Short mmCIF file of N, CA and C and ligand atoms in Angstrom, two decimals:
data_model
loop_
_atom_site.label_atom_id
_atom_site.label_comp_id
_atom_site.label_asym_id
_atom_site.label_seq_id
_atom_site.Cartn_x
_atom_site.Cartn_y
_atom_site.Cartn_z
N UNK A 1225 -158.84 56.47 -183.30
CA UNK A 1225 -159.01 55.07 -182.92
C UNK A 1225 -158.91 54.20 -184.16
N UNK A 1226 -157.86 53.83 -184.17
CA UNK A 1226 -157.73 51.97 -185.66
C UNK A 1226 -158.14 51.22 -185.04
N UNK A 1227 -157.71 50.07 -185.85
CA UNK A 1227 -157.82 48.93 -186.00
C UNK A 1227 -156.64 48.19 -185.12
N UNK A 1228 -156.81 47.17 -183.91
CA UNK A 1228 -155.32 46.43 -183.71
C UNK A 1228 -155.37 45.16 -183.76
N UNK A 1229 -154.19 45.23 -184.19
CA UNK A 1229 -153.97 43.28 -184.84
C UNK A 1229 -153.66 42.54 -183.75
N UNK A 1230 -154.17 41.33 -183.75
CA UNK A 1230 -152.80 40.28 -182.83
C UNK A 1230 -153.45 39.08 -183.24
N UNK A 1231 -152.24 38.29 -182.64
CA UNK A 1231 -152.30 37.24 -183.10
C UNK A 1231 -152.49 35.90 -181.84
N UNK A 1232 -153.67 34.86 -182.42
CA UNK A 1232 -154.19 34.16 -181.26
C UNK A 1232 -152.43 33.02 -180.97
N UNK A 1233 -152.06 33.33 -179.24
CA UNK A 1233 -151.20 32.58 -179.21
C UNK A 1233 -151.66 30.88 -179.07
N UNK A 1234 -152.69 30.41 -179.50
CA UNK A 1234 -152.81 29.53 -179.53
C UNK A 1234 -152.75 28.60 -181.01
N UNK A 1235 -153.67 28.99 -181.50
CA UNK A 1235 -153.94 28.42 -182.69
C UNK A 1235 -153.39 29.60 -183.77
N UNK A 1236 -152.37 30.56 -183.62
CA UNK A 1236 -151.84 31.52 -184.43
C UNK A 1236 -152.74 32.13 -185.43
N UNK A 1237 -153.91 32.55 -185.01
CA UNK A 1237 -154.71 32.89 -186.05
C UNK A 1237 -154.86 34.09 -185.88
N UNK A 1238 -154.54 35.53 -187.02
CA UNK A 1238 -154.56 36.70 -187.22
C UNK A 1238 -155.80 37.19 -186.30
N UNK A 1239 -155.75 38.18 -185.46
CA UNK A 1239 -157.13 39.00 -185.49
C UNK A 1239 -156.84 40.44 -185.44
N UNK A 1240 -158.21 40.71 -185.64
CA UNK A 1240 -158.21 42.16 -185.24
C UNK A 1240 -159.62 43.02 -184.25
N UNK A 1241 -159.60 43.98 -184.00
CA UNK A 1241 -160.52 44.45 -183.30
C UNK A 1241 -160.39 46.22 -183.31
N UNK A 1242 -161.52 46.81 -183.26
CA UNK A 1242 -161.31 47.91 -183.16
C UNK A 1242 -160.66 48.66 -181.68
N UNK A 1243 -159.76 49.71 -181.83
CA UNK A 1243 -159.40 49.80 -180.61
C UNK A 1243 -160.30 50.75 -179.52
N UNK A 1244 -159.78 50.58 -178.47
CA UNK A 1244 -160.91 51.09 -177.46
C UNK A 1244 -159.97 51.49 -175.97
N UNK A 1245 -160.72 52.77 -175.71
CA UNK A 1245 -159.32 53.38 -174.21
C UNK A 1245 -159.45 52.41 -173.30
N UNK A 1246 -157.99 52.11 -172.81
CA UNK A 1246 -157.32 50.96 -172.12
C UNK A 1246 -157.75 49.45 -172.45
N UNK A 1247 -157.86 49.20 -174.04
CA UNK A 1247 -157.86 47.38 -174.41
C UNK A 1247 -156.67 46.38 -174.01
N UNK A 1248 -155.88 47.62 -173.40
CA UNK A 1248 -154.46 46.31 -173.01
C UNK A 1248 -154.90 45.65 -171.91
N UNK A 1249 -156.17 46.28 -171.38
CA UNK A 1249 -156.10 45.23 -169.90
C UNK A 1249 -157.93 44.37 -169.89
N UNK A 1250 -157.91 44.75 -171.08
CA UNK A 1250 -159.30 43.67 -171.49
C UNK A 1250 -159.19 42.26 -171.85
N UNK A 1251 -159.84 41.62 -171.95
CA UNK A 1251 -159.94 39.87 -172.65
C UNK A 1251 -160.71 39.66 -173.71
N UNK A 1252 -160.01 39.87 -174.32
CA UNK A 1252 -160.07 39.09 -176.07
C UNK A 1252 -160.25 37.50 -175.95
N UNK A 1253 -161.44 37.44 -176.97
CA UNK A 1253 -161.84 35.61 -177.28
C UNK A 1253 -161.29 35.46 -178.80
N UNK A 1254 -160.64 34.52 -179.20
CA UNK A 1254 -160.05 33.92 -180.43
C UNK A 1254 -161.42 33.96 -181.05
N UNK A 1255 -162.08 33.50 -182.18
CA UNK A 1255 -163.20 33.51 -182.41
C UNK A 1255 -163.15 31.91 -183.05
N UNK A 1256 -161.90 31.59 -183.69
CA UNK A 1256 -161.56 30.11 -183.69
C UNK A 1256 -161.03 29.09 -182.95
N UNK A 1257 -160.52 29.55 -181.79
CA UNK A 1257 -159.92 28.37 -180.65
C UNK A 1257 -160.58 28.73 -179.32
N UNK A 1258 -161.31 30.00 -179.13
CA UNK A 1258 -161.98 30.01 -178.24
C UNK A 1258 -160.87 30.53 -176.93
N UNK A 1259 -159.73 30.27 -177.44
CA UNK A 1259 -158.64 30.94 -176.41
C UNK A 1259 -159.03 32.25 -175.53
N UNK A 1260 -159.13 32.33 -174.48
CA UNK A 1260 -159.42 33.54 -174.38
C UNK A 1260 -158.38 34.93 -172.87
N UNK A 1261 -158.13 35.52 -173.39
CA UNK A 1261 -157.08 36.11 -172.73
C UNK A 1261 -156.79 37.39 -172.59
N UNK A 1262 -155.59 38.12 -171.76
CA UNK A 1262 -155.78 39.90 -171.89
C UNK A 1262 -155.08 39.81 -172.86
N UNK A 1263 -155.46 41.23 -173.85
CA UNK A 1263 -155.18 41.16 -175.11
C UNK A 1263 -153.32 41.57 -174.92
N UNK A 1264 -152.74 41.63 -173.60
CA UNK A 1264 -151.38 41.92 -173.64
C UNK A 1264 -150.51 40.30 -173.76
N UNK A 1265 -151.60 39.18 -173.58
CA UNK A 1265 -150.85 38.10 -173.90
C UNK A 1265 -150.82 37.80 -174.99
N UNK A 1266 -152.25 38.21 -175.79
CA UNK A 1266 -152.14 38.12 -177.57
C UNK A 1266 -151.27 39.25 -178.07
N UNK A 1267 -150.47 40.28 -177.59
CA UNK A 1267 -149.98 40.92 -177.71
C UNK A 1267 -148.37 40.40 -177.71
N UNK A 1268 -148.08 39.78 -176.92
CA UNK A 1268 -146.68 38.89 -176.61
C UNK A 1268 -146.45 38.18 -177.62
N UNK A 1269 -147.99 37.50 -178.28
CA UNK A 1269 -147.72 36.27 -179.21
C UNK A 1269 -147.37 36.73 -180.40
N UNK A 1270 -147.53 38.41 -180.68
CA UNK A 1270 -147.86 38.89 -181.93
C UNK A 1270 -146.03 39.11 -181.91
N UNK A 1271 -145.29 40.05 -180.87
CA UNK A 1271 -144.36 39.85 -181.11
C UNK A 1271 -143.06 38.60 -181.26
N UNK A 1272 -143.92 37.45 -180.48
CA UNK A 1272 -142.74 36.41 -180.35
C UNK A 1272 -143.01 35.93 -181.94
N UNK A 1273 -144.01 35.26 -182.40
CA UNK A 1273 -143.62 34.30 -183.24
C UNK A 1273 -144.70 35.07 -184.24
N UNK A 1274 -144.41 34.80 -185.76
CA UNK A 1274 -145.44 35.32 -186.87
C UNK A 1274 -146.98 34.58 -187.02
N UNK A 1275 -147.56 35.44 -187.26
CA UNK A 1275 -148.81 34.70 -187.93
C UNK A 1275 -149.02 33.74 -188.86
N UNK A 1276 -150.08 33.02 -188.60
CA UNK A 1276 -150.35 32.14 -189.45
C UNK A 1276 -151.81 32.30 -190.73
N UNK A 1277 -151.02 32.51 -191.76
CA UNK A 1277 -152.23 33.06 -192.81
C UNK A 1277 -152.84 34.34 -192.83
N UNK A 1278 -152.97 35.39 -194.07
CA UNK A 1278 -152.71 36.33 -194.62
C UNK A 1278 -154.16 37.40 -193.83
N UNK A 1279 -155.36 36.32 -194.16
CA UNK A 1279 -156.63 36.91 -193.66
C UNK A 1279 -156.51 37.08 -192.19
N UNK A 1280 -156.86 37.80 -191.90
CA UNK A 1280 -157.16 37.84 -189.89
C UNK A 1280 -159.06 38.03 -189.98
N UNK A 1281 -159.42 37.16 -188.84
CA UNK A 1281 -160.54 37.30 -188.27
C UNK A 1281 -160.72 38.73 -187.50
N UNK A 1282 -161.74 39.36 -187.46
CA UNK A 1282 -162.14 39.79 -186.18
C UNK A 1282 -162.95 39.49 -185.08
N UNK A 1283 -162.63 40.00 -184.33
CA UNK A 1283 -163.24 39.66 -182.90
C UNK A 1283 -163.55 40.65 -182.18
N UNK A 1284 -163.95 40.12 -180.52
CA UNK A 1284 -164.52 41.02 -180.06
C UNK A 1284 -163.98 41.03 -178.56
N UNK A 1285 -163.50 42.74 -177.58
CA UNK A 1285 -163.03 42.51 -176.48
C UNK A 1285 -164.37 41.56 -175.86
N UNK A 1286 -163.90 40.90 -174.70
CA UNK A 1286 -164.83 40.27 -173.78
C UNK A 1286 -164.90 40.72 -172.29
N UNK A 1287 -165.80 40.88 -171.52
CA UNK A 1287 -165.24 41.45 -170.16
C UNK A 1287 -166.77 40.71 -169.35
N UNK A 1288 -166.43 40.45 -168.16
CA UNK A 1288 -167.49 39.90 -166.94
C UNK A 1288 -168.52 41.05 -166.93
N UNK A 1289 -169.79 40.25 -167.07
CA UNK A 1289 -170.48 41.81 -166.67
C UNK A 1289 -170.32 42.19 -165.39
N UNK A 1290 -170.35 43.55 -164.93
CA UNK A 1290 -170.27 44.25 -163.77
C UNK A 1290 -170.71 43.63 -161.96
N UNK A 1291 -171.61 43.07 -162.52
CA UNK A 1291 -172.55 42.49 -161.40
C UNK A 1291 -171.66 41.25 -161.00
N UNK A 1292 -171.32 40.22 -162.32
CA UNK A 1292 -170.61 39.44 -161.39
C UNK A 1292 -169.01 39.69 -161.32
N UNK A 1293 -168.83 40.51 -161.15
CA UNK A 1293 -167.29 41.03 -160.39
C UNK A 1293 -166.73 40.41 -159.44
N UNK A 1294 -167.15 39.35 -158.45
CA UNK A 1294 -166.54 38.49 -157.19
C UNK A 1294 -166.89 37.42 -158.00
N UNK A 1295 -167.55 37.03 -158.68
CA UNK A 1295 -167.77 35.34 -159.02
C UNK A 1295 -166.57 34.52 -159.37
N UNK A 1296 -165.36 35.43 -159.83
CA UNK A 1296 -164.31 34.59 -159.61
C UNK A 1296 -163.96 34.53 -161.29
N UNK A 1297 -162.66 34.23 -161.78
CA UNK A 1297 -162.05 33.52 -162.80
C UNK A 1297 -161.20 32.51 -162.73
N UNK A 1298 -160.40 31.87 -163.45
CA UNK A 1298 -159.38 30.98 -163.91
C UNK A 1298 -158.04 31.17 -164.69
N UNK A 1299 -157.20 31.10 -164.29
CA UNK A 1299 -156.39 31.67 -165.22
C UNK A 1299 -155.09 30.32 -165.47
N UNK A 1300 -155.14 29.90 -167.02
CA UNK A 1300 -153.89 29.20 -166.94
C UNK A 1300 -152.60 29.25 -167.12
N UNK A 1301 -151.94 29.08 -165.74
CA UNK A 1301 -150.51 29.54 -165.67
C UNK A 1301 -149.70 30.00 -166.65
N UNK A 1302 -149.40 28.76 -167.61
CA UNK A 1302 -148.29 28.90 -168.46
C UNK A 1302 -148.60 30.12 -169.23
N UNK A 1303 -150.14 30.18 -169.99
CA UNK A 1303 -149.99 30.75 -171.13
C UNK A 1303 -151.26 32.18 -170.85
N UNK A 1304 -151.60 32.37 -169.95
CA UNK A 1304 -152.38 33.84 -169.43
C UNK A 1304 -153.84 33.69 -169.56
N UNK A 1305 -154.08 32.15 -169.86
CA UNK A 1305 -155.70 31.99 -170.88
C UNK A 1305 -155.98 32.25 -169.58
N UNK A 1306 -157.77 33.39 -169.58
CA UNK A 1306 -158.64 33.28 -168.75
C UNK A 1306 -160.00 32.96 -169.33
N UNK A 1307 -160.49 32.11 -168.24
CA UNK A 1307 -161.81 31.92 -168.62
C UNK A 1307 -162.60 32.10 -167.36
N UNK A 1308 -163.54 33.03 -167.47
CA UNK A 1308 -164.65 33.62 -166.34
C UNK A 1308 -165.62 32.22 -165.93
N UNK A 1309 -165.76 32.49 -164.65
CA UNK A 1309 -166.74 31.34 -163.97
C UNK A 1309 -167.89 31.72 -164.38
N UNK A 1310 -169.06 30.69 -164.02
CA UNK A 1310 -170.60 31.36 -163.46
C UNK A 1310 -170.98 31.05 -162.41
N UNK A 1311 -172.39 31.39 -162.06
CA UNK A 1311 -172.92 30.93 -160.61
C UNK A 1311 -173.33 29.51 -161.10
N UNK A 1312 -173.05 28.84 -159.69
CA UNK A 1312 -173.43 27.19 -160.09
C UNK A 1312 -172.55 26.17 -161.07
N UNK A 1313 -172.20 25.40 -161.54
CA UNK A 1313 -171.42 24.52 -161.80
C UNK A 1313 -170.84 24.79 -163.00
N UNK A 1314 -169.30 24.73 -162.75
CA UNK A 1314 -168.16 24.90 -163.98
C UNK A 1314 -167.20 23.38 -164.20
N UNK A 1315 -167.89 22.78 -164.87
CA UNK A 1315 -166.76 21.66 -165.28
C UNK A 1315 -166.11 22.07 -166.55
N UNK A 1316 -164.19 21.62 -165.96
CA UNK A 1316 -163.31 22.32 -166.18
C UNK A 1316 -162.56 21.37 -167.14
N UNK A 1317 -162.40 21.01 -168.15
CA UNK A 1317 -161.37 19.85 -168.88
C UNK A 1317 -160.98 20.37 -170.22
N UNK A 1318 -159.92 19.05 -171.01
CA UNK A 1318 -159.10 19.88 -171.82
C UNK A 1318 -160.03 20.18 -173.04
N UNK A 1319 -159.26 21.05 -173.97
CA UNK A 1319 -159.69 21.59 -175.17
C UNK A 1319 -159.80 20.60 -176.11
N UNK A 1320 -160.78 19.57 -176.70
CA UNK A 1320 -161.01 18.70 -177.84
C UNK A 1320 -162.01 18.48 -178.54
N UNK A 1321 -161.98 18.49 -179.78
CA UNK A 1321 -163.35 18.11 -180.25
C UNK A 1321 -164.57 17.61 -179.86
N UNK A 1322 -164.34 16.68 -179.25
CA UNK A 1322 -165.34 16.07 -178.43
C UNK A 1322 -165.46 16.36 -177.10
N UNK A 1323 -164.90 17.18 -176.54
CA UNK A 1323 -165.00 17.93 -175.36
C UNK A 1323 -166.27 18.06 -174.95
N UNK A 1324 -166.33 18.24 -173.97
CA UNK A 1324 -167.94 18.46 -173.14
C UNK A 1324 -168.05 19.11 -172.00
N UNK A 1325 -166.79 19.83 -171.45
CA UNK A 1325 -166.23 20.73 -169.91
C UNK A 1325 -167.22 21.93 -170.59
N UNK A 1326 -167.71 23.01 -169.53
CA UNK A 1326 -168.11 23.96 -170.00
C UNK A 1326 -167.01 25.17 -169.66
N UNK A 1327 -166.10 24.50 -169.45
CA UNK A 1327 -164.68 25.67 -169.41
C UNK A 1327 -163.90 24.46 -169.88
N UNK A 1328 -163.36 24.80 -171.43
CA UNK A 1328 -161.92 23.58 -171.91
C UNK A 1328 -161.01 24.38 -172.53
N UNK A 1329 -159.81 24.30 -171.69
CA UNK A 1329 -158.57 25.04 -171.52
C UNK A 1329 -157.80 23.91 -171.80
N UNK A 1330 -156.39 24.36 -172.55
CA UNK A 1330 -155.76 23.74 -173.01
C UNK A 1330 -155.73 22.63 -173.54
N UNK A 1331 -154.49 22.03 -174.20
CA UNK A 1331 -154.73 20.50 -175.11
C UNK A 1331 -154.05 19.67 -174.36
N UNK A 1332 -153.48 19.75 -173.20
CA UNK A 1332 -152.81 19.13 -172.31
C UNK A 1332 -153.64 17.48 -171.99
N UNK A 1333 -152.33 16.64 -172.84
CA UNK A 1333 -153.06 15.41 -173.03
C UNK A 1333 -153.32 14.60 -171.63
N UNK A 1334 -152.77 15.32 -170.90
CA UNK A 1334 -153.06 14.44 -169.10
C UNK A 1334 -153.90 15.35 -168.91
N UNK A 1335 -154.62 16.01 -169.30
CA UNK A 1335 -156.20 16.80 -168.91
C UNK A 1335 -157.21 15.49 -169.18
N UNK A 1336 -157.95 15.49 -168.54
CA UNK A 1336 -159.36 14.31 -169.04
C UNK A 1336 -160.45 15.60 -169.23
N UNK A 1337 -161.55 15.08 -170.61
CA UNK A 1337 -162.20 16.29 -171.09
C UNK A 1337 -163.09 16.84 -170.16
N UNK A 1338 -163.42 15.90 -168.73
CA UNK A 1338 -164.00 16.46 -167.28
C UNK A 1338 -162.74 16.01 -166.76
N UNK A 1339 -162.63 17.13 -166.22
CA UNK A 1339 -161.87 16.76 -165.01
C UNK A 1339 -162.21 17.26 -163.87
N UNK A 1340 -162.69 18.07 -163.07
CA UNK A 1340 -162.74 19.23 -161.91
C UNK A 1340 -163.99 19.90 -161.94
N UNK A 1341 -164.81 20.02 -161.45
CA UNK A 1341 -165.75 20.92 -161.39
C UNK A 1341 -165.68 21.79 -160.16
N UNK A 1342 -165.53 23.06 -160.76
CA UNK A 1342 -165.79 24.23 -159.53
C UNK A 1342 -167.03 24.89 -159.25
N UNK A 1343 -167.34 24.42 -158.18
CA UNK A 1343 -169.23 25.19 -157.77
C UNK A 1343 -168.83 26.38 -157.62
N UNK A 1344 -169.76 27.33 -157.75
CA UNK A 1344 -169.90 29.01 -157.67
C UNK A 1344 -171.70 29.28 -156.60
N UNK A 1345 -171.14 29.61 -155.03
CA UNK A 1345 -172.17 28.80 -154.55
C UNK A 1345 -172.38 30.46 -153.90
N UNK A 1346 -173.14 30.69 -153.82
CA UNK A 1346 -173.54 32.54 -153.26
C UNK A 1346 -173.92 32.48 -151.82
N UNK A 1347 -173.37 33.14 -151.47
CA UNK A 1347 -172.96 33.31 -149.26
C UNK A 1347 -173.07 34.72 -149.12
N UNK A 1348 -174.42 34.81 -148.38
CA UNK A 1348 -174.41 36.31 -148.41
C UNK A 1348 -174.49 37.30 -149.73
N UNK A 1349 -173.67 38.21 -149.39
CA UNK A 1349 -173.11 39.07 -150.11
C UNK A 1349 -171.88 38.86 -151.09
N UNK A 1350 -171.40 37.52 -150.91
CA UNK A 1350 -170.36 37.25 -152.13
C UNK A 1350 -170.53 35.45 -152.46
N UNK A 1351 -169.18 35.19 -152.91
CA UNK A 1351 -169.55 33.49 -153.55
C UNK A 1351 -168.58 32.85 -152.48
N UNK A 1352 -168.81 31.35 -152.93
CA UNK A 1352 -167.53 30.59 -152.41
C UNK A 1352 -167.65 29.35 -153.50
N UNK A 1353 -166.15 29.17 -153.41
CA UNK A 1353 -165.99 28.29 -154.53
C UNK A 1353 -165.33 27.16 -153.88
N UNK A 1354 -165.92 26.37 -154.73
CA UNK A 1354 -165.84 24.63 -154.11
C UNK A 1354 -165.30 23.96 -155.45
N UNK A 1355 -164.39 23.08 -154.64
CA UNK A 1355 -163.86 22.50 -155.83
C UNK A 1355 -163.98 20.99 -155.53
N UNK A 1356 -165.07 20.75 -156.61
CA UNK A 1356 -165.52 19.04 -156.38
C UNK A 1356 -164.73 18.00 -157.50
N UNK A 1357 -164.38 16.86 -157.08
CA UNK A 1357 -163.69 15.69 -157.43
C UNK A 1357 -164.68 14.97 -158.09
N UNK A 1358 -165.05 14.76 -159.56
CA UNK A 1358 -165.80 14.63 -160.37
C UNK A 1358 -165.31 13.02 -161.18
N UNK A 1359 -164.86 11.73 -159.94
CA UNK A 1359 -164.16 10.56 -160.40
C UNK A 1359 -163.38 11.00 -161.84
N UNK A 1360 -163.14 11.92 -162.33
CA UNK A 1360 -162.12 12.01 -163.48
C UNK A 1360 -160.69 11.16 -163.32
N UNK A 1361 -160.48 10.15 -164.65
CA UNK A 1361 -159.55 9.46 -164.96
C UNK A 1361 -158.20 9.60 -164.32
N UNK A 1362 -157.54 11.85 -164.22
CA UNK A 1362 -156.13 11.78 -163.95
C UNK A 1362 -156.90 12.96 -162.60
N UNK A 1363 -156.08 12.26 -161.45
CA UNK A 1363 -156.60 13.09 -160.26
C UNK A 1363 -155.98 14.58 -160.49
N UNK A 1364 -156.66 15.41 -159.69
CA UNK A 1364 -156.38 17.13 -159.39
C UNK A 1364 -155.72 17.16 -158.13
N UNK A 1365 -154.79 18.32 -158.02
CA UNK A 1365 -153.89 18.77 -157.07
C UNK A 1365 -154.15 19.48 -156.67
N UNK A 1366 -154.51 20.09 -155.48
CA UNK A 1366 -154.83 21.47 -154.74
C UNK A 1366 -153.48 21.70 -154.09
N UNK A 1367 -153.07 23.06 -154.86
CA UNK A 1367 -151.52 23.78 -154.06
C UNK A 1367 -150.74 22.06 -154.11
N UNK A 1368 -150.74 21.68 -155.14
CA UNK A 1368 -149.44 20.39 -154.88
C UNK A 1368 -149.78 19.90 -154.21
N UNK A 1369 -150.72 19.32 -153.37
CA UNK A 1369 -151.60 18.32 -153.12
C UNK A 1369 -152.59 17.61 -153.57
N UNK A 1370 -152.55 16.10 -154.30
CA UNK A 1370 -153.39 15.48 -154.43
C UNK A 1370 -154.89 15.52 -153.78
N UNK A 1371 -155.56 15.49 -154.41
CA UNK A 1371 -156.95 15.54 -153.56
C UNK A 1371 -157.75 14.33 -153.50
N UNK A 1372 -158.59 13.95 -152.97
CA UNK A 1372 -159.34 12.61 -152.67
C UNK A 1372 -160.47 12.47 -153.46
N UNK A 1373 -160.74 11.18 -154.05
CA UNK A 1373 -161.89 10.99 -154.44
C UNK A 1373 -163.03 11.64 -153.78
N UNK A 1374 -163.93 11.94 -154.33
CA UNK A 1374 -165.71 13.02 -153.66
C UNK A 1374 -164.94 14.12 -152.66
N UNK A 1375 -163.47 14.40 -152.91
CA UNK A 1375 -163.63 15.80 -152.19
C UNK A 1375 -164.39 16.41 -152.65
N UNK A 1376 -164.93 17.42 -151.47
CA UNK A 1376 -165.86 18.90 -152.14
C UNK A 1376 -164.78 20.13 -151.33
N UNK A 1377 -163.93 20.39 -151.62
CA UNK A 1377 -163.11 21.56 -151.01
C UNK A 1377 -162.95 23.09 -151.23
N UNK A 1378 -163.39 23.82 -149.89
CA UNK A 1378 -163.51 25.29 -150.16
C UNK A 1378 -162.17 25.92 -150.93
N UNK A 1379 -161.97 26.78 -152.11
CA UNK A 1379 -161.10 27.13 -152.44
C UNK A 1379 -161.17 28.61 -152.04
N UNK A 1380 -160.25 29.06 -152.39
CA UNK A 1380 -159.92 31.18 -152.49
C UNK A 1380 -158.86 31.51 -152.92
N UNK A 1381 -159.54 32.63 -152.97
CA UNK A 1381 -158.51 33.57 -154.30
C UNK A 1381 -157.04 33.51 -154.12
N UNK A 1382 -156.46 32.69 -155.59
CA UNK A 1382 -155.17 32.56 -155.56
C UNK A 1382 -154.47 31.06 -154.99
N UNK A 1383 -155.56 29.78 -155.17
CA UNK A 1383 -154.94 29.02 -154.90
C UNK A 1383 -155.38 27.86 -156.40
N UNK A 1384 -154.00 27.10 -156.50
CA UNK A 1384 -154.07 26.85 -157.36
C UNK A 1384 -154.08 25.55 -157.60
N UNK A 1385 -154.73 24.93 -158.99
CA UNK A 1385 -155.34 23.64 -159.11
C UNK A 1385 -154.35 22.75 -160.29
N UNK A 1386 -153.51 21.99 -160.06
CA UNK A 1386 -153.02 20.98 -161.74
C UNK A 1386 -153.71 20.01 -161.67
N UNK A 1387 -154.29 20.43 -163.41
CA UNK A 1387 -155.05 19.32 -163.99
C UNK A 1387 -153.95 18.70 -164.94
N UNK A 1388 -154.15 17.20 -165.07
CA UNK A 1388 -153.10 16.76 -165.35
C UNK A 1388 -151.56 17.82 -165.38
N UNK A 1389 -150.90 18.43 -166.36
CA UNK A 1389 -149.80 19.34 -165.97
C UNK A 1389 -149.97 20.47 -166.26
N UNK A 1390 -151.08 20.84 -166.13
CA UNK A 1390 -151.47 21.95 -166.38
C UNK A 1390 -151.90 23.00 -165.14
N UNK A 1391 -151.11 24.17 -164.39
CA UNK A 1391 -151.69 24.96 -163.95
C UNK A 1391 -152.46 25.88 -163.45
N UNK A 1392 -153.60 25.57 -163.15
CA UNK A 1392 -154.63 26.90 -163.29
C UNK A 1392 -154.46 27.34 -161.92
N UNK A 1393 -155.33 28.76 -162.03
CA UNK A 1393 -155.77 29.48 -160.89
C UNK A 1393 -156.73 30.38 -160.66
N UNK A 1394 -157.71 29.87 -159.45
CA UNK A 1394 -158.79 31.10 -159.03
C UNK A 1394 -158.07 32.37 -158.54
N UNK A 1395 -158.61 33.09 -159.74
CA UNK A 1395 -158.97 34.87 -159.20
C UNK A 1395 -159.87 35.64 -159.42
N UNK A 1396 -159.84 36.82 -158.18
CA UNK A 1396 -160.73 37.72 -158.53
C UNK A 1396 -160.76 38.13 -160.01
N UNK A 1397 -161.99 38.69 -160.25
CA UNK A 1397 -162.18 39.31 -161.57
C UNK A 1397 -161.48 40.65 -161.59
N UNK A 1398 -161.76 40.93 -160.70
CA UNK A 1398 -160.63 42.57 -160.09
C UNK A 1398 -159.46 42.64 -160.45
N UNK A 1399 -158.70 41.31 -160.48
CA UNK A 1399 -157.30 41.34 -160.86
C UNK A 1399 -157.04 42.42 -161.44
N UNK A 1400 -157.40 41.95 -162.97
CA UNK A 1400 -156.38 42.55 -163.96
C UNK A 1400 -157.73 42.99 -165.38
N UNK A 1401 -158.68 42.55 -164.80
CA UNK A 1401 -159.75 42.92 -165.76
C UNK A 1401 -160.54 44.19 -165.57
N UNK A 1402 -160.85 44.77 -166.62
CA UNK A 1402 -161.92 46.34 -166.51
C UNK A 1402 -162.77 45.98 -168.01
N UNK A 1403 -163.63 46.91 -166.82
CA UNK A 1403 -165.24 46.80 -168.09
C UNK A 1403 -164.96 47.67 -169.40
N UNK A 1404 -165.66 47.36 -170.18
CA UNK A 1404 -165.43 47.73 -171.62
C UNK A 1404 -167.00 48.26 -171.27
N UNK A 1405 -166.92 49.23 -172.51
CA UNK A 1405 -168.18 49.78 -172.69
C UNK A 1405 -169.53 48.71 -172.76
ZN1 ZN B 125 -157.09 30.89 -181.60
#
């Protein structure tokens, strides 16, 4: 077992991590942009374009704990970023300094730093996710539909939200993710 490199496709910053059986289908966090993704998309970035600067950080795989396995993720289209929900309220906006979303994905300047909040609301034996209209500046699209001011709308797995031009999508955690030790 080494050491494997890659490189954050966001902010191109070297990392590394020790390796571990099946890390291609884990989620790696940048430790500087917070990017966070399966390490086969930081894997893509390592081959498309070079690193930036000699030192690499390390980091650490990331994975949902076990228990919440249905609570759901996010995933943004273009570029593979996932970011895991919680129970109870996820406001969703872009990546900026002054940011204040407790999920901020991308720099997508038609993102507002709230834009969307997705409830994580527990039914029974699993969740349901609601996707509330939070008066944010550039409205949200459900499946290419505009949505209405104070919607509160049931979502499910695999339907998808543009914030300003940006892509996302609820999925299971099941997808494409497995537990790490
Ligand atoms: Zn980064």
């Amino acid at each position: 077992m080494g050491k494997i490199f890659i490189v954050c496709p966001e902010c191109r910053q070297q990392l590394s991590f020790n390796e571990v059986p099946g890390y291609q289908n884990m989620v790696v966090e940048c430790p500087k942009c917070h990017f966070k993704a399966n390490v086969s998309v930081y894997q893509s970035g390592t081959q498309a374009r070079g690193a930036q600067g000699a030192d690499e950080m390390s980091t650490q795989l990331v994975m949902p704990p076990p228990t919440l396995a249905d609570i759901g993720q996010i995933r943004v289209k273009s570029t593979g970023e996932v970011q895991f929900l919680k129970q109870g309220e996820n406001v969703i906006g872009r990546r900026a300094k002054s940011g204040t979303a407790d999920i901020k994905i991308s720099t997508d300047m038609y993102m507002s730093r709230q834009h969307v909040r997705i409830d994580v609301v527990r039914k029974g034996s699993g969740y349901e996710h609601h996707l509330v209209e939070i008066n944010s500046k550039n409205i949200v699209k459900l499946n290419g539909n505009p949505i209405n001011r104070g919607d509160v709308l049931i979502l499910k797995f695999g339907d998808t939200m543009t914030l300003g031009t940006t892509d996302i999508v609820l999925e299971s955690n099941d997808d494409d993710a497995t537990r790490i030790v």
